[in-house]
Amino acid sequence: AGGGRLLDRIRKWYYNAAGFNKLGLMRDDTLHEDDDVKEALKRLPEHLYNERVFRIKRALDLSLKHQILPKDQWVKYEEDHRYLKPYLEEVIRERREREAWNKK
């Protein structure tokens, strides 16, 4: 149990050290947009996609101004959810099935 708490503290420290949360971004907002991610983004419900676009535009604006959000607006480790993960996993599974089928 003690090791788990230490690992969780390290994760939180690394999350904050990465800095994207200070711009209002979530982890999934920072993924490299390869073909799988692009397809997963197409499958997002409209409200999730719009929230992502807003966060990215705000982060770009803050970055251009060399600013960060006030600390009370930073995305907290506990509040960051992997909104894209289920869609991305589905896209990857489908791609692997296609690749396996094409090898036959």
Short mmCIF file of C-alpha atoms in Angstrom, two decimals:
data_model
loop_
_atom_site.label_atom_id
_atom_site.label_comp_id
_atom_site.label_asym_id
_atom_site.label_seq_id
_atom_site.Cartn_x
_atom_site.Cartn_y
_atom_site.Cartn_z
CA ALA A 1 0.00 0.00 0.00
CA GLY A 2 2.86 2.38 0.83
CA GLY A 3 4.46 1.80 -2.57
CA GLY A 4 1.18 2.58 -4.31
CA ARG A 5 0.88 5.93 -2.55
CA LEU A 6 4.46 6.79 -3.46
CA LEU A 7 3.81 5.87 -7.09
CA ASP A 8 0.66 8.00 -7.08
CA ARG A 9 2.60 10.98 -5.68
CA ILE A 10 5.22 10.55 -8.40
CA ARG A 11 2.50 10.45 -11.05
CA LYS A 12 0.93 13.64 -9.69
CA TRP A 13 4.33 15.36 -9.55
CA TYR A 14 5.12 14.35 -13.13
CA TYR A 15 1.66 15.43 -14.30
CA ASN A 16 2.19 18.91 -12.84
CA ALA A 17 5.81 19.08 -14.04
CA ALA A 18 4.71 18.40 -17.63
CA GLY A 19 2.94 21.77 -17.56
CA PHE A 20 0.12 21.19 -20.05
CA ASN A 21 -2.42 21.35 -17.21
CA LYS A 22 -1.33 24.93 -16.48
CA LEU A 23 -2.66 25.82 -19.93
CA GLY A 24 -5.96 24.06 -19.24
CA LEU A 25 -5.16 20.97 -21.30
CA MET A 26 -5.89 17.35 -20.47
CA ARG A 27 -3.56 14.43 -21.26
CA ASP A 28 -5.57 13.33 -24.28
CA ASP A 29 -5.37 16.86 -25.71
CA THR A 30 -1.60 16.41 -26.04
CA LEU A 31 -1.57 13.12 -27.98
CA HIS A 32 0.32 13.09 -31.27
CA GLU A 33 -2.34 13.02 -33.97
CA ASP A 34 -1.45 9.92 -35.95
CA ASP A 35 -4.04 8.17 -38.14
CA ASP A 36 -5.52 6.25 -35.20
CA VAL A 37 -5.95 9.39 -33.09
CA LYS A 38 -7.46 11.29 -36.03
CA GLU A 39 -10.03 8.53 -36.54
CA ALA A 40 -10.82 8.43 -32.80
CA LEU A 41 -11.36 12.20 -32.85
CA LYS A 42 -13.91 11.78 -35.65
CA ARG A 43 -15.86 9.40 -33.40
CA LEU A 44 -15.99 11.71 -30.38
CA PRO A 45 -19.42 13.04 -29.44
CA GLU A 46 -19.78 16.65 -30.57
CA HIS A 47 -19.71 18.13 -27.05
CA LEU A 48 -16.42 16.35 -26.20
CA TYR A 49 -14.89 17.44 -29.49
CA ASN A 50 -15.98 21.05 -28.93
CA GLU A 51 -14.56 21.04 -25.39
CA ARG A 52 -11.24 19.73 -26.76
CA VAL A 53 -11.10 22.41 -29.46
CA PHE A 54 -11.81 25.11 -26.86
CA ARG A 55 -9.04 23.85 -24.55
CA ILE A 56 -6.52 23.68 -27.40
CA LYS A 57 -7.39 27.16 -28.72
CA ARG A 58 -7.17 28.64 -25.24
CA ALA A 59 -3.81 26.94 -24.66
CA LEU A 60 -2.47 28.28 -27.97
CA ASP A 61 -3.61 31.78 -27.05
CA LEU A 62 -2.00 31.56 -23.61
CA SER A 63 1.19 30.17 -25.11
CA LEU A 64 1.43 33.01 -27.62
CA LYS A 65 0.99 35.50 -24.77
CA HIS A 66 3.56 33.62 -22.61
CA GLN A 67 0.93 33.21 -19.90
CA ILE A 68 -0.60 30.40 -17.87
CA LEU A 69 -4.01 30.11 -16.27
CA PRO A 70 -4.58 31.14 -12.67
CA LYS A 71 -3.77 28.18 -10.42
CA ASP A 72 -7.43 27.59 -9.52
CA GLN A 73 -8.14 26.92 -13.23
CA TRP A 74 -5.35 24.36 -13.78
CA VAL A 75 -6.56 20.87 -14.67
CA LYS A 76 -5.97 18.75 -11.59
CA TYR A 77 -4.58 15.23 -11.83
CA GLU A 78 -7.74 13.82 -10.25
CA GLU A 79 -10.00 15.70 -12.70
CA ASP A 80 -8.15 14.69 -15.86
CA HIS A 81 -10.05 11.84 -17.49
CA ARG A 82 -8.99 9.96 -20.59
CA TYR A 83 -11.97 11.00 -22.73
CA LEU A 84 -10.38 9.77 -25.98
CA LYS A 85 -9.14 6.41 -24.67
CA PRO A 86 -12.25 4.26 -25.36
CA TYR A 87 -12.54 5.59 -28.92
CA LEU A 88 -8.82 5.17 -29.56
CA GLU A 89 -8.83 1.60 -28.23
CA GLU A 90 -11.74 0.78 -30.54
CA VAL A 91 -9.96 2.28 -33.57
CA ILE A 92 -6.75 0.37 -32.81
CA ARG A 93 -8.64 -2.89 -32.31
CA GLU A 94 -10.45 -2.43 -35.64
CA ARG A 95 -7.20 -1.59 -37.44
CA ARG A 96 -5.47 -4.69 -36.05
CA GLU A 97 -8.43 -6.85 -37.08
CA ARG A 98 -8.24 -5.39 -40.60
CA GLU A 99 -4.49 -5.97 -40.77
CA ALA A 100 -4.90 -9.57 -39.57
CA TRP A 101 -7.70 -10.15 -42.07
CA ASN A 102 -5.62 -8.72 -44.93
CA LYS A 103 -2.71 -11.04 -44.10
CA LYS A 104 -4.88 -14.11 -44.74
#
